[in-house]
C-alpha positions as MATLAB code, in Angstrom:
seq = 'XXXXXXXXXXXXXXXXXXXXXXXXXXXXXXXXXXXXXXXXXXXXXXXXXXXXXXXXXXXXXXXXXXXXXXXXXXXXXXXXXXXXXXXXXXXXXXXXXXXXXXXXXXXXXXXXXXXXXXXXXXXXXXXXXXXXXXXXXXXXXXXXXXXXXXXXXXXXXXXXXXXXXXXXXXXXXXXXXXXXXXXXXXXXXXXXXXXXXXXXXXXXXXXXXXXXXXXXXXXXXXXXXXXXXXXXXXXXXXXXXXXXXXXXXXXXXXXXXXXXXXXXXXXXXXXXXXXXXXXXXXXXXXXXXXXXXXXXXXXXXXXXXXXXXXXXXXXXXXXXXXXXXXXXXXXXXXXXXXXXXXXXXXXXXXXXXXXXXXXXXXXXXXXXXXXXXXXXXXXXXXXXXXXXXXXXXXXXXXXXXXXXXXXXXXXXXXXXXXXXXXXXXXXXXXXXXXXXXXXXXXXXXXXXXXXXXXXXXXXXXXXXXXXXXXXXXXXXXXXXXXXXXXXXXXXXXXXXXXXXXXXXXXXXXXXXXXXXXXXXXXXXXXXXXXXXXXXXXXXXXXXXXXXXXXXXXXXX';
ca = [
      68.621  -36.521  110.722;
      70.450  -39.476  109.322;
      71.686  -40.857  112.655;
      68.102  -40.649  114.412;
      66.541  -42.491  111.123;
      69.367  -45.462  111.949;
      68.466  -45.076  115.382;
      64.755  -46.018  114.806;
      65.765  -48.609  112.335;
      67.930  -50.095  115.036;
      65.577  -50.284  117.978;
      62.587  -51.616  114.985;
      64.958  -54.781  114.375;
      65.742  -55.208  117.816;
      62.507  -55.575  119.249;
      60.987  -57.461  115.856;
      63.437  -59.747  117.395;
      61.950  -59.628  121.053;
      58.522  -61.875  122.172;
      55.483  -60.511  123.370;
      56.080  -60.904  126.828;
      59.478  -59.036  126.508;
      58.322  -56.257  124.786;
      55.522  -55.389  127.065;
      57.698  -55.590  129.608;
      60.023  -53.211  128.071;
      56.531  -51.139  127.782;
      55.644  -51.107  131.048;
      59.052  -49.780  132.206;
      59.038  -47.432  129.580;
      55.731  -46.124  131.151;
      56.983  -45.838  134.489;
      60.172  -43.859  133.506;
      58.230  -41.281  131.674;
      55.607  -41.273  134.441;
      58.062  -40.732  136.569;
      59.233  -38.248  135.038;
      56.679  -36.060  134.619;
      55.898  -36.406  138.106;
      59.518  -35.125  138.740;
      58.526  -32.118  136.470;
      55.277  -31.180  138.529;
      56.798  -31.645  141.872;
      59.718  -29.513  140.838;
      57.379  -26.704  139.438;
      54.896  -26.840  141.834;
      55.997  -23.842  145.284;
      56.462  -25.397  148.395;
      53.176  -24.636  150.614;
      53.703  -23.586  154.245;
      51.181  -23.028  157.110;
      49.735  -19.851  157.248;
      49.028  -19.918  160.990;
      51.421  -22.319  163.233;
      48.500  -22.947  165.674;
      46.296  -25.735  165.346;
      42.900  -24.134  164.122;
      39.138  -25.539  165.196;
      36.503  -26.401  162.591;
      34.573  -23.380  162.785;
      37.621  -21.325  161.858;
      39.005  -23.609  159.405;
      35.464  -23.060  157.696;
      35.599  -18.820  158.317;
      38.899  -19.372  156.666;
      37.545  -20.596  153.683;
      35.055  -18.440  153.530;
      37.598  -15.594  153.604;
      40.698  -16.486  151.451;
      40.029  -16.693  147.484;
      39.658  -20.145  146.288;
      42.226  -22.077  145.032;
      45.585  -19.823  147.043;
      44.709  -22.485  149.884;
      45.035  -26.231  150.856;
      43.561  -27.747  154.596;
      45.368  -30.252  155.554;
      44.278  -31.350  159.090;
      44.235  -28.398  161.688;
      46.205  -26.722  159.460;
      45.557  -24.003  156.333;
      48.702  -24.660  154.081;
      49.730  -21.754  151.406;
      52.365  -20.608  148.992;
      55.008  -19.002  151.201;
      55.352  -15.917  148.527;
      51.543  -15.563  149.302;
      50.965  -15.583  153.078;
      51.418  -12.228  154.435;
      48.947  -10.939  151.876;
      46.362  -14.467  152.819;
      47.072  -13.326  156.437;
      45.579   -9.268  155.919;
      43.180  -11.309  153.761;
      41.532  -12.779  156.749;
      42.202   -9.399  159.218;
      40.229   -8.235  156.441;
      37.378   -9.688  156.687;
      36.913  -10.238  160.306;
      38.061  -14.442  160.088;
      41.269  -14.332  161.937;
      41.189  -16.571  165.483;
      40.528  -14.094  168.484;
      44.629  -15.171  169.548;
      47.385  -15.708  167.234;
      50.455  -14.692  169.605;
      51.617  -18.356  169.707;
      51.533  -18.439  165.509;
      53.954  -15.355  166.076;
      55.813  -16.423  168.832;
      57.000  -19.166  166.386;
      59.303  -17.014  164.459;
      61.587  -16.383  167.293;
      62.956  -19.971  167.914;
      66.434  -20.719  167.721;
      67.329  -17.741  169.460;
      70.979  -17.875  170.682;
      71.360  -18.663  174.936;
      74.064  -17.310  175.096;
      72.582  -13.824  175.002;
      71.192  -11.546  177.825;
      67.719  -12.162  178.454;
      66.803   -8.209  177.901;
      68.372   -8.312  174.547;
      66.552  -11.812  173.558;
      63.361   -9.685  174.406;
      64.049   -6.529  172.430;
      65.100   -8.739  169.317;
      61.682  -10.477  169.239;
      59.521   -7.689  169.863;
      61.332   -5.677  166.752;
      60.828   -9.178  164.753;
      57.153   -9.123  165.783;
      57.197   -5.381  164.907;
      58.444   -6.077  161.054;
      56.700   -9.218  160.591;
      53.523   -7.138  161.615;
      54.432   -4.370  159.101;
      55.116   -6.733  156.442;
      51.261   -8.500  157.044;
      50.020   -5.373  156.918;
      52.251   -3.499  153.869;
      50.945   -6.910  152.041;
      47.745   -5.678  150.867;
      47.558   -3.696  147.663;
      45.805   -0.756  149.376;
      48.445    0.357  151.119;
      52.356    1.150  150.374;
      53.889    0.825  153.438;
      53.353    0.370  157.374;
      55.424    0.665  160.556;
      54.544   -1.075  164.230;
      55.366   -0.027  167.223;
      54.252   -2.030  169.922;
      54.942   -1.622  174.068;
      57.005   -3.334  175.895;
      54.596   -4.940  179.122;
      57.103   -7.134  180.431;
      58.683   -5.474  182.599;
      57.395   -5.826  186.321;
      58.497   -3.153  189.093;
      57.713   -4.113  192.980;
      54.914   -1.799  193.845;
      54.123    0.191  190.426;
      51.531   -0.571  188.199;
      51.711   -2.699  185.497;
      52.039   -0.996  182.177;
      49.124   -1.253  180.035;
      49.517   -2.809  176.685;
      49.483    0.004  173.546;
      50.359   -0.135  170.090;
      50.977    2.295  166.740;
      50.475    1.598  163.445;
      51.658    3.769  160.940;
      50.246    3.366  157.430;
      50.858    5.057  154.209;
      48.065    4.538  151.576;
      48.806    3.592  148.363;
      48.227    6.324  145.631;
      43.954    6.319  144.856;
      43.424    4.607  147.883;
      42.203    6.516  151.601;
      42.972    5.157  155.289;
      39.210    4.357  156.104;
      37.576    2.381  159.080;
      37.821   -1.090  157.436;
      41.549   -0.902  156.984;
      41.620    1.305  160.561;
      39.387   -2.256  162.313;
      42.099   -4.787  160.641;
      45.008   -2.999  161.593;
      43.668   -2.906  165.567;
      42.951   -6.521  164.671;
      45.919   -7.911  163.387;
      48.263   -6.191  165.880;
      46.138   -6.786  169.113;
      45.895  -10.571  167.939;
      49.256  -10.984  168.346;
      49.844   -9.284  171.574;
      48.920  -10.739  174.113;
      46.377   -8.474  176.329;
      46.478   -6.053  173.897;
      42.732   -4.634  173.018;
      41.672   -3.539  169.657;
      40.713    0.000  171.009;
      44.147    0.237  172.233;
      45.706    0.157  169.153;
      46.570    4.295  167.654;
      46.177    3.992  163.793;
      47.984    7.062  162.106;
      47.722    7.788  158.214;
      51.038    8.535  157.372;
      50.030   10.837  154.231;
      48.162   13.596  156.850;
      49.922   12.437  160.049;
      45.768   12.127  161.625;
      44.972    8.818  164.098;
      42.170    7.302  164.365;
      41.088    4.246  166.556;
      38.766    1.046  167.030;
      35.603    2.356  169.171;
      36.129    1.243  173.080;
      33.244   -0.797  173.245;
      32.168    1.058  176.392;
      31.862    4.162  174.267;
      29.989    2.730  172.268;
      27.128    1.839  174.422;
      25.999    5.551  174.041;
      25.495    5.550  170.007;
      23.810    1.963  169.814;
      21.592    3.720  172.411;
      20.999    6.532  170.050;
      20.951    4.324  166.842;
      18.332    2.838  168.270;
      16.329    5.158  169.909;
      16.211    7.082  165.734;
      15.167    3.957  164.508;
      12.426    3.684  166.900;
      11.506    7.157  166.741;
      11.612    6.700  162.774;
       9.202    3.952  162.795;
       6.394    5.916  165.349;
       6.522    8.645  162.868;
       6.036    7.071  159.783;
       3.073    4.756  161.325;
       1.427    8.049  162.834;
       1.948   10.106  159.632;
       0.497    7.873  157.245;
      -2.277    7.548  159.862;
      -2.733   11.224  159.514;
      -2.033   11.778  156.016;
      -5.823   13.040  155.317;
      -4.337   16.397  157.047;
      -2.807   18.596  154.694;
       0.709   19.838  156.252;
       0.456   17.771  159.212;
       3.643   17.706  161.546;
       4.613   14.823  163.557;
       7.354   14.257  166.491;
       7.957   11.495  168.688;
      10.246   10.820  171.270;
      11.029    7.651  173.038;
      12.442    6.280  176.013;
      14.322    3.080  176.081;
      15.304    0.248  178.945;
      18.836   -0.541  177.734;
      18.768   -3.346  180.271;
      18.047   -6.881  180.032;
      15.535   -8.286  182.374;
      14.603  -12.226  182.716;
      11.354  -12.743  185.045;
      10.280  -16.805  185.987;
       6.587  -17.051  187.274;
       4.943  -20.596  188.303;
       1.720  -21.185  188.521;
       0.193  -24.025  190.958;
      -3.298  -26.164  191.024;
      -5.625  -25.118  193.654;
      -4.756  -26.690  196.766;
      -7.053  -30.064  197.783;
      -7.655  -31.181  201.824;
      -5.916  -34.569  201.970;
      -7.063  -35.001  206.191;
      -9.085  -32.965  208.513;
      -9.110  -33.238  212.644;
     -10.897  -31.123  214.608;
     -11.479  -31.178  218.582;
     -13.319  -29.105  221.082;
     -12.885  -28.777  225.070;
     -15.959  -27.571  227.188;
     -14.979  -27.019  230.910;
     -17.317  -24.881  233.803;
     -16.274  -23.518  236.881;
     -18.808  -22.231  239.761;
     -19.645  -21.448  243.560;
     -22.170  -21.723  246.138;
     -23.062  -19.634  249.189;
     -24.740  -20.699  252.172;
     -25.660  -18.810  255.000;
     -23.540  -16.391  257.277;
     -22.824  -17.049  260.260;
     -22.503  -20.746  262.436;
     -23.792  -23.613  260.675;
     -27.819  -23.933  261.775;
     -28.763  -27.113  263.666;
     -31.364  -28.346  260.613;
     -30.779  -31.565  258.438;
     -31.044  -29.553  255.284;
     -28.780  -26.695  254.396;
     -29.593  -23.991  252.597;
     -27.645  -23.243  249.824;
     -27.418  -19.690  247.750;
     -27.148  -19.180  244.021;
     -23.301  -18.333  243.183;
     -21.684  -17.353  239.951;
     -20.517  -20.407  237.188;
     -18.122  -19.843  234.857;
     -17.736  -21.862  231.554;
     -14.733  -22.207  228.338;
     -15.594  -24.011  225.354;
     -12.753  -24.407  222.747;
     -12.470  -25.778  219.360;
      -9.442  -27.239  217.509;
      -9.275  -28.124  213.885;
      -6.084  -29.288  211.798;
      -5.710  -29.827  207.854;
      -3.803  -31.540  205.880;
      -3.484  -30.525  202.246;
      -2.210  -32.468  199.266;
       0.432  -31.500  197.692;
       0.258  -28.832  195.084;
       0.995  -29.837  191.324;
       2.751  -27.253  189.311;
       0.691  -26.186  185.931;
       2.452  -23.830  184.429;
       6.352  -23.083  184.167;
       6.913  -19.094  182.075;
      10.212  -17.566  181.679;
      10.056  -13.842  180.574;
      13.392  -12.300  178.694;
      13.234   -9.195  177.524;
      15.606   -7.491  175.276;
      17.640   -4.196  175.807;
      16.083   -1.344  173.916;
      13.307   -1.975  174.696;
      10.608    0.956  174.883;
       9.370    1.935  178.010;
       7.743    5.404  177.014;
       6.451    7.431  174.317;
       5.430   11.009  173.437;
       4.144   12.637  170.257;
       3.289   15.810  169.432;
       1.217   16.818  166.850;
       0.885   20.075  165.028;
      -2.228   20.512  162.803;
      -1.912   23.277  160.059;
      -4.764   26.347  161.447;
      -5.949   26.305  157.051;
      -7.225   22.846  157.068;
      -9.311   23.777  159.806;
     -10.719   27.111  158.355;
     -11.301   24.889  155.532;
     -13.429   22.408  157.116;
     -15.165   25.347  158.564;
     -15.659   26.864  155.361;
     -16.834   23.672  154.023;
     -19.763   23.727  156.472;
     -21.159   27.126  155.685;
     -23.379   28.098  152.411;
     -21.304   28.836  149.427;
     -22.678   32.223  149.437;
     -21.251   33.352  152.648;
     -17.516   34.083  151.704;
     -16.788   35.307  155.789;
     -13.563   34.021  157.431;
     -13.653   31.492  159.909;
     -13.581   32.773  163.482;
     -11.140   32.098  166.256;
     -14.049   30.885  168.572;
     -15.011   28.606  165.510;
     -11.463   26.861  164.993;
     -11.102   26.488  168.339;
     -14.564   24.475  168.364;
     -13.578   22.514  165.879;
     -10.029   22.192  166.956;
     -11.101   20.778  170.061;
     -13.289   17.466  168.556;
     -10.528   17.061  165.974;
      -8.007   16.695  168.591;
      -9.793   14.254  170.397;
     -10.048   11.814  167.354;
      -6.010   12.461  166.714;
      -5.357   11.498  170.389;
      -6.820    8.909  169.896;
      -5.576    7.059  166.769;
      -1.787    8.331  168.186;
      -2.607    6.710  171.344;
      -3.180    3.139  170.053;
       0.094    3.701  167.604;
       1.599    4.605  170.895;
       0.366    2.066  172.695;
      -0.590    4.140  175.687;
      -3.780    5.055  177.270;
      -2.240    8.390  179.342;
      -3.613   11.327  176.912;
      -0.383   13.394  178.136;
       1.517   11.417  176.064;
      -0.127   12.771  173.113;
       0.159   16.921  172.802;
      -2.114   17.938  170.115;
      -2.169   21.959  169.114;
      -2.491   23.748  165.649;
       0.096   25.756  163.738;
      -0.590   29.432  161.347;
       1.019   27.918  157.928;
       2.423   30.622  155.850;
      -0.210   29.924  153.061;
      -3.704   29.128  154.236;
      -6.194   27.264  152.350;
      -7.684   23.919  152.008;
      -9.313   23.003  148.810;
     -12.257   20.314  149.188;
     -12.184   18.079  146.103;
     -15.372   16.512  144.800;
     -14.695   13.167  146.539;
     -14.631   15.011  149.887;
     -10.965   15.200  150.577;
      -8.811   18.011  151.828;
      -5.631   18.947  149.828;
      -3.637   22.153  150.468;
      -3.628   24.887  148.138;
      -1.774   27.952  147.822;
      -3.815   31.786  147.308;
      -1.198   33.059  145.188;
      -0.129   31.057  141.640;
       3.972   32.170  142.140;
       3.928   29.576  145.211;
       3.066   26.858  142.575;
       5.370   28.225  140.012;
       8.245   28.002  142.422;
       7.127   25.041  143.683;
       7.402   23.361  140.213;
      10.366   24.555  138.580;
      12.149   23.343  142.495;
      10.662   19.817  141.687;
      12.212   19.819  137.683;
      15.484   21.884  137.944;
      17.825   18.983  136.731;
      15.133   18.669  133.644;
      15.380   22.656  132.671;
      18.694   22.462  133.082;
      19.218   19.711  130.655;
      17.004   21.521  128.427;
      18.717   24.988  128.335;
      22.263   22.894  127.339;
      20.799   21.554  124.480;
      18.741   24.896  123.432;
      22.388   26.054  123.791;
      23.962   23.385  121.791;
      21.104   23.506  119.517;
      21.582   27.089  118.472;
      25.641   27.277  118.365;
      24.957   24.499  115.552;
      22.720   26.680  113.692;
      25.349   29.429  113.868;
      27.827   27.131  112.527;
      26.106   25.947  109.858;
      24.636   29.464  108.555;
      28.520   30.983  108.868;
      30.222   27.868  107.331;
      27.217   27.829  104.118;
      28.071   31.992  103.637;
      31.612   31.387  103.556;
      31.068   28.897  100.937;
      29.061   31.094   98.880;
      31.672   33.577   98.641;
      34.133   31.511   97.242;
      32.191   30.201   95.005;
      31.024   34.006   93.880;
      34.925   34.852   94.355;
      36.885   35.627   90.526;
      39.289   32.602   89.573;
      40.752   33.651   86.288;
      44.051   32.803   85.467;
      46.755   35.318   84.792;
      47.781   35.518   81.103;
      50.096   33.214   79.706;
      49.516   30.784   83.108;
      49.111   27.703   81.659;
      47.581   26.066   85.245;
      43.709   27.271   85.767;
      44.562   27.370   90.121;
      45.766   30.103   91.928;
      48.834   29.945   93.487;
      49.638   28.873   96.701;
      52.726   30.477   98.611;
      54.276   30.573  101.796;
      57.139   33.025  103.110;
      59.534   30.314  101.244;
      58.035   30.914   97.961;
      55.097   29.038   95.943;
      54.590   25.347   96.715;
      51.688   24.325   94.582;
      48.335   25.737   93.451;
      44.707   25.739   94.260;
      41.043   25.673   93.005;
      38.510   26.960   94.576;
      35.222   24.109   94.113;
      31.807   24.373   95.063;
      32.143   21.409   97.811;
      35.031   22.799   99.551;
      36.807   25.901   99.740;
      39.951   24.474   98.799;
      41.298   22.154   96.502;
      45.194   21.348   96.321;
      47.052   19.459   93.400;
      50.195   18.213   94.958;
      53.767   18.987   92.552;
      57.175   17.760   92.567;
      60.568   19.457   92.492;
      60.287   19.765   88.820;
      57.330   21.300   88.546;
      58.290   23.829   90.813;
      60.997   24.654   89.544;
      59.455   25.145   86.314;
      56.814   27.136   87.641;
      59.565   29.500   89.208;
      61.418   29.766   86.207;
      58.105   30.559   83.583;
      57.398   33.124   86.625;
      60.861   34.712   85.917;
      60.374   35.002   82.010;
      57.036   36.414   82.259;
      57.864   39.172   84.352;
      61.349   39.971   82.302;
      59.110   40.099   79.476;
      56.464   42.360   81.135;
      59.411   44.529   82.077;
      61.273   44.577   78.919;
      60.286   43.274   75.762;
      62.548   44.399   73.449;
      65.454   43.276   75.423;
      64.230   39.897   75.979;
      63.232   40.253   71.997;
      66.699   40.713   71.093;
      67.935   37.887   73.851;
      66.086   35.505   71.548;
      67.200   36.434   67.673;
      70.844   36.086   69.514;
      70.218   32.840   70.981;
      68.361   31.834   67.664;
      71.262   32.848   65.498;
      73.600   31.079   67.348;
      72.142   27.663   67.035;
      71.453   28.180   63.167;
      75.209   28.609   63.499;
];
């Protein structure tokens, strides 16, 4: 401590005997050697970042990238995502994850193989980067927390034989789960991801996943398969959407039962219509042609000697023609349409309808005297049945959007319990003729309610049983006879195990128990007054005569 307060004296008198412009210079340099320095500190702690992908990326994956990867485990630096190296097989299942991985990365792969060795066979320079590729894939994929290990195994398609087929590029994936954690069909997608990435012509749905704890595959869906349940996903979700429209159109019937069935045009049709001006006469020629044709008969025979001959009537003929040309402008186009419609779309309809045979009798019933208690007939259901179905073709028809009444099948069903009750408003509701329906009906509708309520009836009552044994237990003790034993000096009873007494107890009116805690001594002396009072129960005169001796002695 003495040196450093010379120290600081010394450097005080040297620079009291410095200028101004000397000692900020000093300052300044000061500044930049600790500035320095600290700069020296963070660039030495701060990890070395490396690219996570060796490919040059384009802005709208640089942005997906982003998206994906937590903030702050990333830096962009041009084309380029830049991470800590100890971090980028876990970044890289990061974006497999979540569907932002470029379509190709088989050149970021192909990267890790350079500097291979010429001197090698060219079969062997093959095998040794398809088992790299095979453990840096494993190691991408053993990255993420969900799951403890993973094994590739990809196929070699190199390999080209004069008139064979070529080999079709496959891959396995073995993957072992971590413990809480299930192979599912998110992990299942980003495994087929990652490893077809990096494969040239390798397909997702070519890619066998296999769970390593129950040795089961699964696989991405071959989007051709798929076709089939987007065809039936869609076709539900139509057919869910007709039926709730027509049911809550037909909601006023009690028990009503609706079904529909589409048919859908998975194709995708584009249709381009013009549509012209009417078409105007720019020039109009027209010519006509009139030409006649005859003969004439004289007389048979030598001409006579007369000045004047005689001439006959003979037959004329005559054409006429006409000849017009036109010359139209030219037509201006006025309207340009281009018609796309979307697959799924729905071509056809059908519904069928089933109307409960109760609400009917009740509307018949509804219509008669209240005095006459007679059951609908068959010829009067039908009667009715027959106008009612009309009006539900009709409001299914323009749900339906179709004006064929085949495609709406309207009939009526015996329910198991008939009866329609007609409320004062004039609505129909369904009712039941016997009460245990409704009974049923309502404890169905509340059994997670009873059930609660029997537990705590339960609970309720072993409380109750608690409490009445726990207060008659106290009552005996407290009616139980605590009298000490004569020439006991202590008012408890005592308390003994099989090693012999270790303390003593009162019984109290707040708990059964009540212990006093002793020490050696004590029990010793306890032990000891035990002895003498039983040697004196036992034998009194001997223990009489014990004492005069023992008395005498010490007056001695």
């Amino acid at each position: 401590m003495e040196a450093l307060t010379r120290l600081v004296t010394k450097i005080n008198t040297t620079l009291s005997d410095l200028t101004a412009s000397q000692r900020i210079a000093i300052g300044l340099c000061a500044v930049v050697i600790v500035g320095s320095f600290m700069w020296l500190i963070r660039w030495s702690t701060e990890p070395e970042y490396v690219r996570l992908l060796d490919q040059r990326l384009s802005m709208e994956s640089l942005q997906a990238a982003g998206e994906a990867l937590p903030e702050g485990k990333y830096r962009i630096a041009g084309d380029y995502i830049l991470v800590n190296p100890a971090e980028k097989h876990e970044l890289i299942w990061e974006l497999h994850r979540k569907g932002a991985m470029p379509e190709e990365t088989s050149i970021s792969f192909k990267s890790i193989f350079e500097g291979e060795s010429p001197f090698r066979p060219e079969g062997e320079n093959k095998f040794r980067r398809l088992v790299a590729l095979q453990s840096e894939l494993a190691r991408v994929i053993a990255s993420s927390k969900m799951i403890q290990s993973a094994e590739v195994f990809i196929t070699d398609t190199t390999k080209r034989r004069i008139s064979a087929r070529n080999i079709t590029a496959t891959a396995s994936v073995k993957v072992t789960t971590a413990p809480g954690h299930s192979l599912n069909q998110e992990i299942v997608n980003a495994c087929s991801a990652l490893v077809a990435g990096s494969v040239p012509g390798l397909l997702p749905h070519n890619v066998s996943v296999i769970d390593g704890n129950t040795m089961m595959a699964y696989k991405t869906p071959n989007p051709e398969d798929s076709f089939a349940q987007g065809m039936l996903r869609e076709r539900n979700k139509h057919e869910e959407i007709l039926v709730t429209k027509i049911s809550n159109q037909l909601s006023y019937i009690p028990g009503v039962r609706v079904a529909v069935s589409v048919e859908l045009d998975p194709s995708t049709r584009e249709s381009h219509e013009f549509e012209y001006t009417e078409p105007a006469i720019k020039e109009e020629q027209s010519s006509s042609t009139d030409s006649r044709t005859g003969s004439s008969s004289g007389e048979t025979g030598v001409g006579p000697n007369v000045g004047q001959a005689l001439t006959g009537s003979g037959a004329t003929q005559s054409e006429i023609s006409e000849e017009s040309t036109s010359t139209f402008q030219e037509q201006k186009l006025r309207k340009e349409q281009r018609t796309k419609s979307a697959p799924y779309a729905v071509q056809r309809a059908l519904a069928s309808i089933a109307i409960p045979r109760s609400y009917l009798a009740g509307i018949v019933k509804s219509t008669k005297p209240p005095e006459d208690e007679a059951e609908p007939t068959s010829e009067e259901i039908d009667d009715l049945f027959n106008s009612e179905s009309q009006r539900v073709r009709s409001i299914v028809g323009n749900i339906l959007l179709s004006d064929n009444e085949s495609d709406v099948a309207v009939t009526y069903i015996h329910d198991v319990q008939p009866g329609v009750t007609i409320l004062p408003d004039g609505t129909f509701v369904a009712s039941s003729q016997s009460s245990g329906g409704g009974v049923l009906t309502g404890v169905q509708d509340h059994v997670s309610e009873i059930i609660l309520g029997l537990m705590a009836l339960t609970g309720m009552f072993l409380l109750t049983r608690m409490a009445r044994k726990s207060a008659r237990l106290a009552n005996e003790w407290q009616e139980h006879d605590t009298k000490p034993k004569e020439g006991d000096e202590d008012d408890g009873e005592p308390l003994t195990i099989s090693a012999g007494p270790i303390g003593r107890v009162d019984p109290t009116g707040d708990s059964l128990l009540e212990g006093h805690e002793v020490d050696e001594h004590s029990v010793r002396a306890t032990q000891v007054g035990e002895q003498v009072r039983s040697l004196v129960e036992e034998d009194p005169v001997a223990v009489s005569k014990l004492l005069r001796r023992w008395t005498d002695s010490h007056d001695d």
